[in-house]
């Protein structure tokens, strides 16, 4: 199995930018849900610039890296389900602590998405 690190990074860069901006603006404050708008606005601006300047030209030059050309592998599904269950259990158990902050929650789901895309395979490899 080949690890698709380039696909995972390109596909999840806007989520990583949102996570970093959320950490920069709010830190690990458990009551940071009301202050979620500034990082979300930064994400919107970043995503538009990222899509127009980098992602669209990249996919034109490398059509095999498009998200429609990848399928999540069985191992990717298993890891994603396990990690989502762990994240939900941690969130429910520690709902008033720093672990349940928006930055921690978004960071865990960003890492889950990165891992899911790392373990994806190209459709052509599945069809052969």
PDB file of N, CA and C in Angstrom, residues 18 21-42 102:
ATOM      1  N   UNK A  18      -7.371  26.479   9.116  1.00  0.00           N
ATOM      2  CA  UNK A  18      -8.396  26.840  10.095  1.00  0.00           C
ATOM      3  C   UNK A  18      -7.950  26.459  11.501  1.00  0.00           C
ATOM      4  N   UNK A  21      -5.254  28.941  12.613  1.00  0.00           N
ATOM      5  CA  UNK A  21      -5.813  30.259  12.924  1.00  0.00           C
ATOM      6  C   UNK A  21      -6.659  30.209  14.191  1.00  0.00           C
ATOM      7  N   UNK A  22      -7.341  29.105  14.427  1.00  0.00           N
ATOM      8  CA  UNK A  22      -8.109  28.960  15.658  1.00  0.00           C
ATOM      9  C   UNK A  22      -7.191  28.917  16.868  1.00  0.00           C
ATOM     10  N   UNK A  23      -6.074  28.221  16.753  1.00  0.00           N
ATOM     11  CA  UNK A  23      -5.090  28.210  17.838  1.00  0.00           C
ATOM     12  C   UNK A  23      -4.507  29.596  18.062  1.00  0.00           C
ATOM     13  N   UNK A  24      -4.244  30.317  16.985  1.00  0.00           N
ATOM     14  CA  UNK A  24      -3.647  31.647  17.116  1.00  0.00           C
ATOM     15  C   UNK A  24      -4.616  32.646  17.746  1.00  0.00           C
ATOM     16  N   UNK A  25      -5.893  32.573  17.399  1.00  0.00           N
ATOM     17  CA  UNK A  25      -6.853  33.541  17.922  1.00  0.00           C
ATOM     18  C   UNK A  25      -7.397  33.169  19.291  1.00  0.00           C
ATOM     19  N   UNK A  26      -7.717  31.900  19.489  1.00  0.00           N
ATOM     20  CA  UNK A  26      -8.420  31.515  20.710  1.00  0.00           C
ATOM     21  C   UNK A  26      -7.610  30.658  21.657  1.00  0.00           C
ATOM     22  N   UNK A  27      -6.555  30.053  21.184  1.00  0.00           N
ATOM     23  CA  UNK A  27      -5.807  29.154  22.042  1.00  0.00           C
ATOM     24  C   UNK A  27      -6.632  27.938  22.401  1.00  0.00           C
ATOM     25  N   UNK A  28      -6.463  27.496  23.618  1.00  0.00           N
ATOM     26  CA  UNK A  28      -7.166  26.302  24.069  1.00  0.00           C
ATOM     27  C   UNK A  28      -8.269  26.632  25.066  1.00  0.00           C
ATOM     28  N   UNK A  29      -8.910  27.767  24.911  1.00  0.00           N
ATOM     29  CA  UNK A  29      -9.987  28.189  25.801  1.00  0.00           C
ATOM     30  C   UNK A  29     -11.220  27.319  25.590  1.00  0.00           C
ATOM     31  N   UNK A  30     -11.773  26.718  26.671  1.00  0.00           N
ATOM     32  CA  UNK A  30     -12.968  25.890  26.504  1.00  0.00           C
ATOM     33  C   UNK A  30     -14.203  26.681  26.064  1.00  0.00           C
ATOM     34  N   UNK A  31     -14.262  27.972  26.342  1.00  0.00           N
ATOM     35  CA  UNK A  31     -15.413  28.776  25.965  1.00  0.00           C
ATOM     36  C   UNK A  31     -15.169  29.527  24.662  1.00  0.00           C
ATOM     37  N   UNK A  32     -14.363  29.001  23.774  1.00  0.00           N
ATOM     38  CA  UNK A  32     -14.002  29.697  22.548  1.00  0.00           C
ATOM     39  C   UNK A  32     -14.970  29.545  21.401  1.00  0.00           C
ATOM     40  N   UNK A  33     -16.115  28.897  21.611  1.00  0.00           N
ATOM     41  CA  UNK A  33     -17.052  28.668  20.517  1.00  0.00           C
ATOM     42  C   UNK A  33     -17.633  29.965  19.974  1.00  0.00           C
ATOM     43  N   UNK A  34     -17.785  30.991  20.810  1.00  0.00           N
ATOM     44  CA  UNK A  34     -18.337  32.254  20.331  1.00  0.00           C
ATOM     45  C   UNK A  34     -17.324  33.013  19.486  1.00  0.00           C
ATOM     46  N   UNK A  35     -16.055  32.736  19.662  1.00  0.00           N
ATOM     47  CA  UNK A  35     -15.014  33.448  18.939  1.00  0.00           C
ATOM     48  C   UNK A  35     -14.570  32.671  17.695  1.00  0.00           C
ATOM     49  N   UNK A  36     -15.424  31.826  17.195  1.00  0.00           N
ATOM     50  CA  UNK A  36     -15.107  30.972  16.058  1.00  0.00           C
ATOM     51  C   UNK A  36     -15.221  31.710  14.730  1.00  0.00           C
ATOM     52  N   UNK A  37     -15.824  32.896  14.720  1.00  0.00           N
ATOM     53  CA  UNK A  37     -16.079  33.604  13.468  1.00  0.00           C
ATOM     54  C   UNK A  37     -14.824  34.185  12.832  1.00  0.00           C
ATOM     55  N   UNK A  38     -13.912  34.734  13.621  1.00  0.00           N
ATOM     56  CA  UNK A  38     -12.685  35.313  13.043  1.00  0.00           C
ATOM     57  C   UNK A  38     -11.846  34.247  12.334  1.00  0.00           C
ATOM     58  N   UNK A  39     -11.560  33.101  12.968  1.00  0.00           N
ATOM     59  CA  UNK A  39     -10.830  32.066  12.225  1.00  0.00           C
ATOM     60  C   UNK A  39     -11.587  31.544  11.018  1.00  0.00           C
ATOM     61  N   UNK A  40     -12.915  31.511  11.098  1.00  0.00           N
ATOM     62  CA  UNK A  40     -13.707  31.050   9.964  1.00  0.00           C
ATOM     63  C   UNK A  40     -13.614  32.021   8.793  1.00  0.00           C
ATOM     64  N   UNK A  41     -13.588  33.321   9.089  1.00  0.00           N
ATOM     65  CA  UNK A  41     -13.405  34.331   8.036  1.00  0.00           C
ATOM     66  C   UNK A  41     -12.010  34.216   7.422  1.00  0.00           C
ATOM     67  N   UNK A  42     -11.015  33.962   8.257  1.00  0.00           N
ATOM     68  CA  UNK A  42      -9.645  33.765   7.742  1.00  0.00           C
ATOM     69  C   UNK A  42      -9.606  32.530   6.852  1.00  0.00           C
ATOM     70  N   UNK A 102     -12.548  24.171  21.127  1.00  0.00           N
ATOM     71  CA  UNK A 102     -12.726  24.091  19.675  1.00  0.00           C
ATOM     72  C   UNK A 102     -11.420  23.761  18.945  1.00  0.00           C
TER      73      UNK A 102
END
